[in-house]
Amino acid sequence: MSRPSSFRGRGARGNFRRRGRGQFRGPRQTSFSAVRIKEEAEEDPIRPSTDEEASEVDGPETEGSISDVTSDEGDETRLARPYNTLLQSLKGSEPGPKRKRRKLDANREKTESKDAIARGTLRTNTAEMDIDLIDENEEDPTIEMKEVELDQENDEDDEISSDPFNSHFANPEETKLSDHIKSVSLDEWASSKYACGKAGKLMFSIPKSDTKKVQSHPLRIIKGPGALKLKARLVESTKKLQPQFDELESTLAAVIFNYEDLLYTGRDTVNADCLRKLFCLHALNHVFKTRDRVIKNNAKLAQEGGDELELRDQGFTRPKVLIILPTRQACAKVVEIITQLCDPEQQENRKRFVDGFLDDEEKFSKDKPEDFRDLFGGNDDDMFRLGMKFTRKTIKYFAQFYNSDIIFASPLGLWMALGSGDEKKADYDFLSSLELVILDQADALLMQNWEHVSHIFSHLNHQPKEAHGCDFSRVRNWYLDGNARYLRQTIVLSAFNTPELNRLFLKDMQNVAGKAKLSPEYDGAVLYTGIQLKQTFSRFESEIPSNDPNMRFKYFTTAIIPSLARNSKPSTVLGILIFVPSYLDFVRVRNYFSTSAATQNISFGTISEYSSVKEVARARSHFHNGKHSVLLYTERAHHFRRYRLRGVKRVIMYGLPDNPIFYQEIVGGFLGQSLQDGKADIGEIGVRSLFSKWDSLKLERIIGTGRIAPLLREKGGDTFDFV
């Protein structure tokens, strides 16, 4: 059975990649017709009807495509072993650290090549397949600590009780910690809400057992870096890079540097750089404090013999920070800020990093939206992983994961490193001691494959299968007790909120220090279409989320299709664009158009994320020429390509887009272009959007925070017009 072809990636090397959220949506049904052309129209060669239309098929879209196949992902979570069982399982290990060769051998390389072909991620040549290959031994964790000199400032602030690093990680009160963990495990939270001016609305949740914090927790504001507990080596560079905080930065810094979880859903191209600087500074500060504490304690043990000293200052493995990003270019931007902050004397493997991650070629015209150029500009390869190791004067790129302090990865890249969902060959011990996890541009990760992110989170902070040279006498007690997930800080930055992010906030962000959700207030995309037109929102009833797709389809076929069928004479060109966010819904609607008697007189075409360039060109041309009265169009197709479709007179939104910018571009851009081209007059154009109460997050961004309540609660009708 044939499968839909996928978009080819636009990275510097033209890698084949799958770009879809969730698993493969199912094979293309050969029994259904994907298009229907008006009978009187002859089949023309595949070309746009005009030079103007042809110019809109962008250069990158001339690339080929390959079949996209799904891979099942294991979602099992390994149970944490008790400490005694863990020691017993490691009893037979050698006393010294094992020298493990982590380089992939030839056989495994061939196996991964076959897997990559199945996933559509095969590199175009051997060099590109090995671009992130790590040829390095696993180090003895004690070697570097003995060789590195202690800084002069190391470490006056190590024992300051007011430092959140000490109170949260280094010296938490065991009784209180136990109570807080119990409260979090029972999902017992006390929540407070605050207005944060232009930054939006803040909801802060604290374990109910932390009664003191619940009763007195204020909305903290940090005016600048001077108020933070920073390592001395970071103070000067931070003042140069970010001397003051604005209102948003002040609010977020108070949460981030207090080691509380954060979900921020107002990220955009304006504040993106400031947010990167904040979390990069926090990540570096955490790594330096962790490493310097270990080095200082090593010196104590060397001087005082260490027989009676109990210094618990580390986890099972070295990596402490994981930063998940959508593309190599996004990774390069974060790495650049890190190098500016720590100002190293040497950078090992820097040239390899530049060659593999940077691409300064201008690939898009200026008419592409700013958020599109920000995400896909440069090297937009979405399969990568990078370990970074810090010493006192050096940064080392492409460090072996077990020797790294910070790991950068895309969801696909880390999923492959974890064994591609195969638990038998999975190695995730390097994720056992993560204390800070950052997801930047989570909205872009949602458009890739969110199940990879879920798979990664299900493997965080498990007790390791092997010792990896760990000195268990130095491991903190809460690691040994299997409670690391309750102290891990998670930071998620996104352009908007979704049910997937809310689930992550509720189920995987379990920090005993508390968690905050900061959401902006929206004016509404309906105000920014740029044209005066009637915008109709039709509500259908849906009692439970699981039945929402069925009720949506029922409403569409009973309330929308009949009106289309009445106006679908062969001589009439309707110019109707049906926007379908979900690929599952797209397949269902496409098959209905192909087989239903109600739509047999409606000519239609389709453009999805799996359409080949050839199919897209044909569909656009036929729709513009009138051979297709209706065009079905998916949200991911728009996300990855941002087509500028011509000939649109009416828009039907089968579901609202997650990204409110898409609403503006489709309603204001496509309909506005038709007005400008003289293809339609103001009385012909319009938009109708379907929604249920489960679409409240999307609806708020489209119509505005202050207008959403009546649309969800109104009992008198199900249709609402905005003019």
XYZ file of C-alpha atoms in Angstrom:
723
model
C 0.000 0.000 0.000
C 1.429 3.358 -0.938
C 2.091 5.977 1.703
C 1.864 9.753 1.535
C 5.115 11.418 0.670
C 6.586 13.848 3.189
C 8.067 17.291 2.820
C 11.773 17.224 2.393
C 13.688 19.284 4.932
C 15.301 22.573 4.131
C 18.492 22.219 6.182
C 21.928 23.159 4.935
C 22.445 19.654 3.601
C 18.943 19.034 2.305
C 18.327 16.193 4.730
C 15.264 14.023 4.459
C 13.186 14.479 7.566
C 9.741 13.766 8.828
C 7.922 16.779 10.161
C 4.689 15.801 11.810
C 3.180 16.056 15.258
C 2.293 12.671 16.612
C 2.653 9.379 14.829
C 2.044 8.739 11.144
C -1.608 9.328 10.462
C -2.164 6.276 8.297
C -1.530 5.250 4.709
C -3.126 6.979 1.789
C -6.205 5.009 0.816
C -5.874 4.143 -2.834
C -9.598 3.442 -2.981
C -10.343 7.144 -2.459
C -9.768 9.938 -4.932
C -7.650 12.757 -3.558
C -9.065 15.303 -6.016
C -12.031 15.862 -8.284
C -11.751 18.148 -11.299
C -14.707 19.633 -13.092
C -15.718 17.333 -15.934
C -15.646 19.979 -18.653
C -12.061 20.964 -17.788
C -9.328 19.225 -19.747
C -6.274 17.922 -17.898
C -3.524 20.458 -18.494
C 0.181 19.857 -17.926
C 1.194 20.429 -14.312
C 2.000 24.099 -14.266
C 0.627 27.286 -12.716
C -1.777 29.104 -14.997
C 0.147 32.379 -14.935
C 3.681 33.546 -14.475
C 2.581 35.260 -11.297
C 1.229 32.009 -9.917
C 4.344 30.112 -10.959
C 6.572 32.559 -9.115
C 4.869 31.651 -5.878
C 6.203 28.108 -5.914
C 9.282 28.795 -3.824
C 12.685 27.443 -4.647
C 12.921 24.987 -1.744
C 9.610 23.451 -2.799
C 11.190 21.967 -5.911
C 12.866 19.294 -3.833
C 11.730 15.683 -3.958
C 10.043 13.696 -1.278
C 10.229 10.240 0.173
C 7.819 7.840 1.795
C 7.071 8.373 5.432
C 6.690 5.374 7.671
C 5.847 5.291 11.326
C 7.827 3.718 14.106
C 6.088 2.502 17.210
C 7.474 4.028 20.355
C 7.690 2.157 23.607
C 6.106 4.210 26.323
C 6.882 2.043 29.283
C 8.471 3.658 32.299
C 11.040 1.606 34.161
C 10.404 1.377 37.887
C 13.104 2.901 40.101
C 15.014 0.342 42.144
C 15.548 0.801 45.872
C 19.042 1.850 46.887
C 20.017 -1.557 48.293
C 18.916 -3.342 45.126
C 20.867 -0.839 43.071
C 24.053 -1.444 45.065
C 23.550 -5.208 44.847
C 23.204 -5.026 41.065
C 26.412 -3.019 40.838
C 28.361 -5.110 43.344
C 30.154 -7.060 40.670
C 31.365 -3.917 38.905
C 35.026 -3.019 38.879
C 36.034 -0.475 41.537
C 37.396 1.937 38.953
C 35.439 3.598 36.180
C 34.753 1.598 33.073
C 36.346 2.751 29.860
C 33.412 2.444 27.521
C 33.700 2.894 23.791
C 30.605 4.801 22.736
C 31.353 5.042 19.044
C 28.834 3.238 16.900
C 30.325 0.167 15.260
C 29.819 -0.633 11.615
C 26.952 -3.034 12.191
C 24.990 -0.639 14.341
C 25.697 2.119 11.829
C 24.112 -0.014 9.112
C 21.151 -0.777 11.358
C 20.606 2.905 12.144
C 20.860 3.684 8.435
C 18.008 1.270 7.753
C 15.993 2.779 10.613
C 16.685 6.248 9.270
C 15.402 5.255 5.851
C 12.185 4.043 7.456
C 11.785 7.307 9.361
C 12.743 9.512 6.447
C 15.791 10.887 8.259
C 18.618 9.342 6.221
C 21.489 11.674 5.495
C 22.503 12.129 1.886
C 26.025 10.822 2.404
C 28.206 9.092 4.987
C 29.804 12.292 6.283
C 26.426 13.784 7.031
C 25.264 10.619 8.780
C 28.260 10.909 11.128
C 28.005 14.637 11.733
C 27.031 14.188 15.409
C 28.958 10.936 15.924
C 30.921 10.954 19.189
C 34.270 9.182 19.203
C 35.274 9.485 22.839
C 35.745 7.313 25.906
C 33.674 7.681 29.021
C 35.867 9.506 31.507
C 36.721 8.771 35.103
C 34.522 11.332 36.910
C 37.361 12.112 39.352
C 40.171 12.838 36.889
C 39.205 16.367 35.922
C 38.353 17.293 39.504
C 41.880 16.474 40.611
C 43.475 18.408 37.780
C 41.459 21.626 37.765
C 42.602 24.377 40.074
C 40.073 25.942 42.363
C 39.143 29.516 41.422
C 40.016 32.232 43.922
C 36.347 32.973 44.314
C 35.544 29.313 44.810
C 33.533 29.485 46.671
C 32.462 32.222 48.997
C 28.770 31.791 48.259
C 28.695 28.005 48.528
C 27.219 27.933 52.003
C 24.864 30.942 51.781
C 21.501 29.572 52.909
C 19.565 32.211 50.969
C 20.986 30.909 47.693
C 18.195 28.861 46.048
C 20.809 26.406 44.761
C 21.712 25.464 48.337
C 18.196 25.323 49.741
C 16.788 23.383 46.776
C 19.571 21.002 45.719
C 22.556 21.064 48.058
C 21.036 21.162 51.548
C 17.257 20.633 51.530
C 15.676 19.831 54.886
C 14.922 16.120 54.649
C 11.728 16.179 56.732
C 10.192 19.049 54.778
C 11.363 17.555 51.502
C 9.656 14.275 52.336
C 6.402 16.081 53.180
C 6.514 18.113 49.973
C 7.195 15.039 47.837
C 4.241 13.280 49.413
C 2.018 16.273 48.727
C 3.122 16.506 45.079
C 2.733 12.754 44.514
C -0.866 13.054 45.746
C -1.385 16.048 43.407
C -2.118 18.367 46.318
C -1.314 21.923 45.226
C -2.283 25.355 46.497
C -2.638 27.879 43.655
C -2.565 31.680 43.574
C -3.131 34.091 40.681
C -1.403 37.396 40.032
C -1.692 40.141 37.426
C 1.723 40.906 35.956
C 0.978 43.929 33.807
C 1.968 43.550 30.182
C 3.573 40.180 30.944
C 0.117 38.655 31.447
C -1.504 36.507 34.132
C 0.571 34.349 36.475
C -0.772 31.243 38.164
C 1.586 29.881 40.813
C 1.132 26.453 42.405
C 2.883 25.269 45.593
C 2.682 21.918 47.402
C 0.024 22.244 50.107
C 2.440 20.843 52.668
C 4.596 23.972 52.276
C 2.232 25.966 54.496
C 4.685 28.793 55.147
C 5.204 29.441 51.447
C 1.492 29.099 50.705
C 0.569 31.753 53.258
C 3.287 34.280 52.504
C 4.318 33.742 48.887
C 4.579 37.193 47.267
C 4.863 38.085 43.595
C 8.611 38.557 43.397
C 10.274 40.986 41.006
C 13.990 40.963 40.142
C 15.051 44.237 38.547
C 18.388 43.093 37.182
C 21.241 40.579 37.280
C 22.701 42.292 40.350
C 19.928 40.788 42.484
C 20.772 37.228 41.429
C 23.074 34.757 43.186
C 25.539 34.388 40.315
C 28.994 32.868 40.171
C 31.633 35.584 40.124
C 32.909 34.522 36.695
C 29.473 35.284 35.209
C 28.831 38.681 36.790
C 30.802 40.918 34.427
C 29.755 39.190 31.205
C 26.115 39.278 32.327
C 26.273 43.023 32.982
C 27.565 43.558 29.444
C 25.093 41.206 27.792
C 21.972 42.030 29.817
C 22.509 44.943 32.253
C 18.824 45.370 33.199
C 15.594 43.380 33.092
C 12.355 44.621 31.580
C 8.956 43.833 33.121
C 8.723 40.393 31.554
C 12.312 39.423 32.376
C 11.893 40.589 35.972
C 8.852 38.362 36.430
C 10.389 35.311 34.765
C 13.781 35.671 36.476
C 12.106 35.478 39.880
C 10.675 32.081 38.949
C 13.608 30.681 36.981
C 16.414 31.534 39.414
C 14.375 30.300 42.361
C 14.371 26.819 40.753
C 10.612 26.770 40.216
C 9.034 25.181 37.159
C 7.818 27.534 34.449
C 5.420 27.337 31.512
C 5.483 30.626 29.583
C 3.172 30.879 26.564
C 3.980 34.345 25.266
C 7.259 33.729 23.454
C 7.630 35.610 20.156
C 10.330 36.958 17.854
C 10.595 40.158 19.906
C 11.377 38.603 23.287
C 13.057 35.411 22.014
C 16.624 36.655 22.479
C 15.977 37.932 26.009
C 14.458 34.600 26.999
C 17.476 32.741 25.627
C 19.814 34.932 27.648
C 17.814 34.254 30.809
C 17.808 30.474 30.589
C 21.403 30.317 29.306
C 22.583 32.366 32.285
C 20.619 30.141 34.650
C 21.945 26.934 33.061
C 25.570 28.108 33.202
C 25.199 29.343 36.763
C 23.806 25.965 37.793
C 26.552 23.997 36.031
C 29.331 26.127 37.510
C 27.933 25.924 41.035
C 27.545 22.167 40.754
C 31.046 21.516 39.381
C 32.792 23.958 41.711
C 31.068 22.415 44.726
C 32.347 18.968 43.724
C 35.869 20.267 43.088
C 35.928 22.082 46.426
C 34.826 18.952 48.261
C 37.479 16.923 46.459
C 40.055 19.315 47.841
C 38.611 18.844 51.345
C 38.823 15.086 51.041
C 42.391 15.275 49.806
C 43.458 17.559 52.674
C 41.557 15.953 55.554
C 41.768 12.293 54.614
C 38.028 11.930 54.082
C 37.416 8.927 56.339
C 34.945 10.773 58.550
C 33.634 13.299 56.025
C 30.290 12.706 54.349
C 30.065 14.992 51.345
C 27.011 14.369 49.223
C 27.321 16.747 46.314
C 26.478 14.966 43.062
C 24.188 12.675 41.120
C 24.750 9.358 39.375
C 26.102 10.853 36.143
C 27.607 14.160 35.064
C 25.006 15.766 32.708
C 22.920 18.275 34.648
C 21.173 20.335 31.968
C 19.135 19.253 28.941
C 18.058 21.879 26.398
C 15.579 20.686 23.761
C 15.369 22.820 20.604
C 13.649 22.462 17.217
C 16.558 23.071 14.782
C 20.340 23.238 14.552
C 20.136 26.984 13.965
C 18.168 27.425 17.200
C 20.866 25.407 18.955
C 23.572 27.617 17.439
C 21.845 30.758 18.793
C 21.781 29.299 22.319
C 25.407 28.146 22.128
C 26.487 31.617 20.969
C 24.931 33.201 24.076
C 26.605 30.616 26.309
C 30.024 31.370 24.823
C 29.445 35.102 25.324
C 28.532 34.550 28.958
C 31.411 32.276 29.963
C 34.028 33.800 27.581
C 36.286 30.717 27.364
C 39.971 30.902 26.471
C 39.685 27.802 24.289
C 36.888 26.080 22.383
C 37.559 22.493 21.348
C 35.867 21.257 18.149
C 34.514 24.736 17.422
C 35.081 24.426 13.667
C 33.198 21.141 13.590
C 30.321 22.829 15.381
C 30.285 25.780 12.976
C 30.356 23.482 9.942
C 27.583 21.265 11.274
C 25.205 23.786 12.837
C 25.573 27.188 11.162
C 24.257 28.207 7.758
C 24.283 31.890 6.836
C 22.721 31.409 3.410
C 19.593 33.506 2.867
C 16.980 30.979 1.718
C 13.742 32.923 1.973
C 12.428 36.117 0.495
C 11.483 39.033 2.706
C 7.784 38.431 2.103
C 7.907 35.321 4.297
C 6.568 36.069 7.807
C 9.068 37.009 10.496
C 8.267 34.026 12.723
C 8.774 31.674 9.745
C 12.194 33.149 8.912
C 13.165 33.048 12.590
C 12.332 29.327 12.851
C 13.480 28.037 9.459
C 16.236 30.521 8.640
C 19.768 29.105 8.636
C 20.251 25.393 9.259
C 16.761 24.045 9.923
C 17.785 20.393 10.306
C 15.618 18.922 13.068
C 17.774 15.868 13.831
C 20.756 16.654 16.061
C 22.327 16.105 19.472
C 25.325 17.801 21.048
C 27.172 17.329 24.333
C 29.023 20.309 25.834
C 31.645 20.057 28.569
C 33.032 22.920 30.652
C 36.368 23.225 32.393
C 37.762 26.361 34.025
C 39.071 27.819 30.754
C 37.652 25.622 27.999
C 34.422 24.646 26.277
C 34.420 21.305 24.521
C 31.834 20.667 21.810
C 30.731 17.122 20.901
C 31.677 15.740 24.297
C 30.497 12.222 25.014
C 27.144 12.437 26.823
C 28.503 10.931 30.051
C 31.311 13.533 30.013
C 29.008 16.487 29.262
C 27.562 19.144 31.523
C 24.903 20.347 29.068
C 23.168 18.295 26.371
C 21.509 20.044 23.431
C 19.162 17.987 21.261
C 16.112 18.001 19.055
C 13.328 15.604 20.058
C 14.095 13.365 17.073
C 17.840 13.416 17.718
C 17.511 12.476 21.387
C 14.803 9.904 20.648
C 17.244 8.176 18.298
C 20.002 8.371 20.927
C 17.638 6.652 23.366
C 17.242 3.703 21.012
C 14.420 4.945 18.776
C 11.792 3.575 21.124
C 13.421 0.139 21.421
C 13.738 -0.456 25.165
C 16.052 -3.444 24.670
C 18.844 -1.328 23.194
C 17.977 1.883 25.018
C 20.685 3.670 27.006
C 19.247 6.519 29.027
C 21.499 6.474 32.101
C 22.909 9.857 31.015
C 19.450 11.342 31.746
C 19.420 10.000 35.312
C 20.857 13.087 37.028
C 19.349 15.969 35.079
C 18.430 18.865 37.340
C 17.348 21.390 34.716
C 15.346 20.664 31.540
C 14.535 23.482 29.103
C 12.170 23.317 26.115
C 12.540 26.386 23.911
C 10.116 27.051 21.037
C 7.792 24.323 22.267
C 5.207 25.466 19.706
C 7.627 24.396 16.950
C 8.259 21.079 18.712
C 4.497 20.455 18.662
C 4.577 20.718 14.870
C 7.304 18.065 14.690
C 6.471 14.965 16.734
C 5.347 15.597 20.279
C 5.443 11.891 21.104
C 9.230 12.109 20.947
C 9.099 14.750 23.690
C 6.767 12.576 25.762
C 9.126 9.622 25.279
C 12.072 11.695 26.498
C 10.246 12.874 29.623
C 9.238 9.312 30.444
C 12.966 8.416 30.653
C 14.189 11.310 32.807
C 15.641 10.781 36.280
C 15.501 6.984 36.450
C 18.134 5.218 38.487
C 20.937 4.027 36.187
C 21.476 0.484 34.961
C 25.266 0.767 35.313
C 27.592 2.555 37.731
C 29.509 4.630 35.132
C 32.284 5.161 37.684
C 29.928 6.765 40.195
C 31.089 7.208 43.811
C 27.849 6.355 45.610
C 29.141 7.774 48.872
C 28.962 11.220 47.200
C 25.484 10.851 45.694
C 22.792 13.014 47.269
C 20.199 11.130 49.289
C 17.220 12.235 47.240
C 18.875 10.705 44.166
C 19.349 7.410 45.998
C 15.726 7.466 47.139
C 14.511 7.834 43.537
C 13.108 11.345 44.108
C 15.142 13.315 41.561
C 12.086 14.058 39.422
C 10.586 16.037 42.309
C 13.574 18.387 42.446
C 14.180 18.718 38.700
C 13.339 22.141 37.329
C 11.512 22.245 33.983
C 11.244 25.412 31.870
C 8.928 25.448 28.833
C 8.779 28.453 26.496
C 6.125 28.552 23.787
C 4.333 31.038 21.543
C 0.970 29.693 22.712
C -0.603 27.144 25.024
C -2.059 23.790 23.953
C -3.564 20.737 25.673
C -0.242 18.926 25.218
C 1.635 21.636 27.108
C -1.020 21.730 29.806
C -0.634 17.985 30.264
C 3.129 18.391 30.532
C 2.565 21.104 33.153
C 0.203 18.926 35.178
C 1.872 15.509 34.903
C 5.605 16.016 34.297
C 6.372 19.275 36.095
C 6.374 17.997 39.685
C 8.878 20.339 41.301
C 8.531 20.624 45.089
C 9.675 24.262 44.833
C 6.458 25.033 42.952
C 5.467 25.784 39.381
C 4.264 28.861 37.538
C 2.237 29.359 34.369
C 2.491 32.808 32.784
C 0.033 33.502 29.969
C -0.480 36.746 28.031
C -3.878 38.321 27.471
C -5.000 38.448 23.838
C -6.712 41.219 21.889
C -7.787 38.659 19.304
C -6.610 37.844 15.794
C -10.021 38.945 14.440
C -8.874 42.541 14.943
C -5.763 42.166 12.793
C -6.996 40.689 9.522
C -6.497 44.016 7.747
C -9.830 43.856 5.903
C -13.427 44.558 6.834
C -15.392 41.311 6.529
C -17.931 39.172 8.313
C -16.286 36.566 10.562
C -18.680 33.863 11.748
C -18.018 31.394 14.570
C -20.292 28.347 14.816
C -20.357 26.302 18.015
C -21.261 22.625 18.076
C -21.971 20.615 21.198
C -19.432 18.067 22.410
C -19.779 16.536 25.842
C -16.395 14.815 26.132
C -13.051 15.531 24.400
C -12.744 12.010 23.006
C -15.978 12.445 21.042
C -15.106 15.906 19.741
C -13.839 14.704 16.293
C -17.078 12.801 15.655
C -19.326 15.689 16.675
C -17.258 18.109 14.572
C -17.565 15.871 11.510
C -21.300 15.459 12.076
C -21.810 19.231 12.295
C -19.681 19.777 9.193
C -21.582 17.255 7.070
C -25.041 18.371 8.227
C -24.638 22.154 8.497
C -21.832 23.069 6.076
C -21.853 20.542 3.226
C -25.514 21.081 2.200
C -24.881 24.775 1.549
C -21.814 23.911 -0.538
C -23.740 21.327 -2.559
C -26.506 23.821 -3.374
C -23.948 26.204 -4.897
C -21.769 23.675 -6.697
C -23.023 23.807 -10.290
C -20.309 22.792 -12.777
C -20.198 26.297 -14.223
C -19.703 27.953 -10.841
C -16.275 28.642 -9.328
C -16.684 28.921 -5.578
C -13.074 29.446 -4.444
C -13.694 27.811 -1.051
C -10.704 27.000 1.160
C -11.367 24.450 3.925
C -8.676 24.686 6.590
C -8.260 21.446 8.598
C -5.763 21.521 11.523
C -5.555 17.764 12.204
C -4.297 15.308 9.600
C -6.688 12.653 10.935
C -9.606 15.019 10.329
C -8.152 15.936 6.941
C -8.165 12.287 5.820
C -11.727 11.874 7.042
C -12.976 14.976 5.212
C -11.014 14.117 2.051
C -12.513 10.634 1.947
C -15.988 12.073 2.486
C -15.545 14.410 -0.477
C -14.384 11.443 -2.567
C -17.198 9.008 -1.780
C -20.273 10.853 -0.535
C -23.219 11.406 -2.844
C -23.695 14.831 -1.263
C -20.362 16.047 -2.663
C -20.302 14.244 -6.004
C -20.753 17.508 -7.923
C -18.069 19.393 -5.978
C -14.634 19.523 -7.575
C -11.885 19.625 -4.982
C -8.136 19.421 -4.417
C -5.932 18.796 -1.389
C -2.712 20.113 0.117
C -1.341 18.447 3.255
C 2.029 18.098 4.955
C 2.484 14.846 3.030
C 1.691 16.243 -0.428
C 4.556 16.142 -2.887
C 5.727 19.321 -4.585
C 4.144 18.065 -7.798
C 0.795 17.525 -6.092
C 0.933 20.949 -4.439
C 1.661 22.707 -7.747
C -1.240 20.924 -9.419
C -3.664 21.690 -6.591
C -2.715 25.371 -6.442
C -2.989 25.776 -10.202
C -6.359 24.038 -10.488
C -7.795 25.976 -7.548
C -6.623 29.293 -8.980
C -7.993 28.418 -12.445
C -11.340 27.253 -11.076
C -10.960 23.567 -11.911
C -11.184 22.934 -8.168
C -14.076 24.636 -6.426
C -12.826 23.536 -3.017
C -9.302 23.160 -1.627
C -8.592 21.182 1.552
C -5.547 22.611 3.373
C -3.838 21.426 6.598
C -2.261 23.453 9.382
C 1.127 21.730 9.167
C 1.327 22.357 5.436
C 0.942 26.047 6.197
C 3.398 25.887 9.108
C 6.207 24.339 7.066
C 5.636 26.182 3.761
C 3.517 29.289 4.319
C 1.967 29.111 0.861
C 0.255 32.225 -0.466
C -2.816 30.740 -2.068
C -4.684 32.698 -4.730
C -8.305 32.459 -5.761
C -9.738 32.190 -2.235
C -13.189 33.755 -1.863
C -14.477 32.037 1.250
C -12.731 30.295 4.128
C -14.234 27.492 6.190
C -12.199 26.571 9.240
C -13.008 22.982 10.121
C -11.078 23.732 13.310
C -9.292 26.804 14.597
C -5.498 26.920 14.176
C -3.270 26.657 17.233
C -1.225 29.594 15.981
C -3.299 32.810 15.806
C -0.892 34.197 13.193
C -2.210 31.545 10.795
C -5.733 32.917 11.182
C -4.513 36.375 10.226
C -2.553 35.061 7.247
C -5.347 32.874 5.885
C -8.291 35.192 6.500
C -6.590 38.532 6.003
C -3.877 37.406 3.597
C -5.676 35.016 1.226
C -9.008 36.884 1.117
C -7.248 40.235 1.017
C -5.208 39.056 -1.979
C -8.389 38.079 -3.824
C -9.802 41.557 -3.230
C -6.573 43.126 -4.405
C -6.453 40.949 -7.545
C -10.069 41.740 -8.397
C -11.062 38.073 -8.120
C -13.777 38.868 -5.564
C -15.649 41.831 -4.169
C -16.273 42.615 -0.518
C -19.745 41.071 -0.583
C -18.471 37.670 -1.708
C -15.754 37.040 0.844
C -16.240 35.641 4.340
C -14.996 33.157 6.905
C -16.827 30.604 9.052
C -15.059 28.782 11.903
C -16.255 25.705 13.789
C -15.490 25.323 17.487
C -16.553 23.528 20.651
C -15.944 24.242 24.311
C -12.784 22.114 24.098
C -11.266 24.712 21.755
C -11.181 27.427 24.417
C -7.401 27.939 24.263
C -7.468 28.436 20.486
C -10.642 30.523 20.625
C -9.175 32.917 23.188
C -6.271 33.724 20.870
C -8.558 34.249 17.882
C -11.379 36.380 19.345
C -9.637 37.827 22.426
C -9.505 37.123 26.143
C -12.335 39.516 26.975
C -14.790 38.088 24.423
C -14.470 34.347 24.948
C -16.884 33.778 27.847
C -20.164 34.492 25.970
C -19.179 32.200 23.089
C -18.646 29.281 25.451
C -21.601 29.892 27.772
C -24.287 31.460 25.571
C -27.433 29.302 25.617
C -29.514 31.231 23.086
C -27.658 30.259 19.931
C -24.639 28.648 18.408
C -23.594 31.235 15.804
C -21.668 34.423 16.538
C -20.703 37.111 14.021
C -17.887 39.646 14.189
C -17.814 42.443 11.639
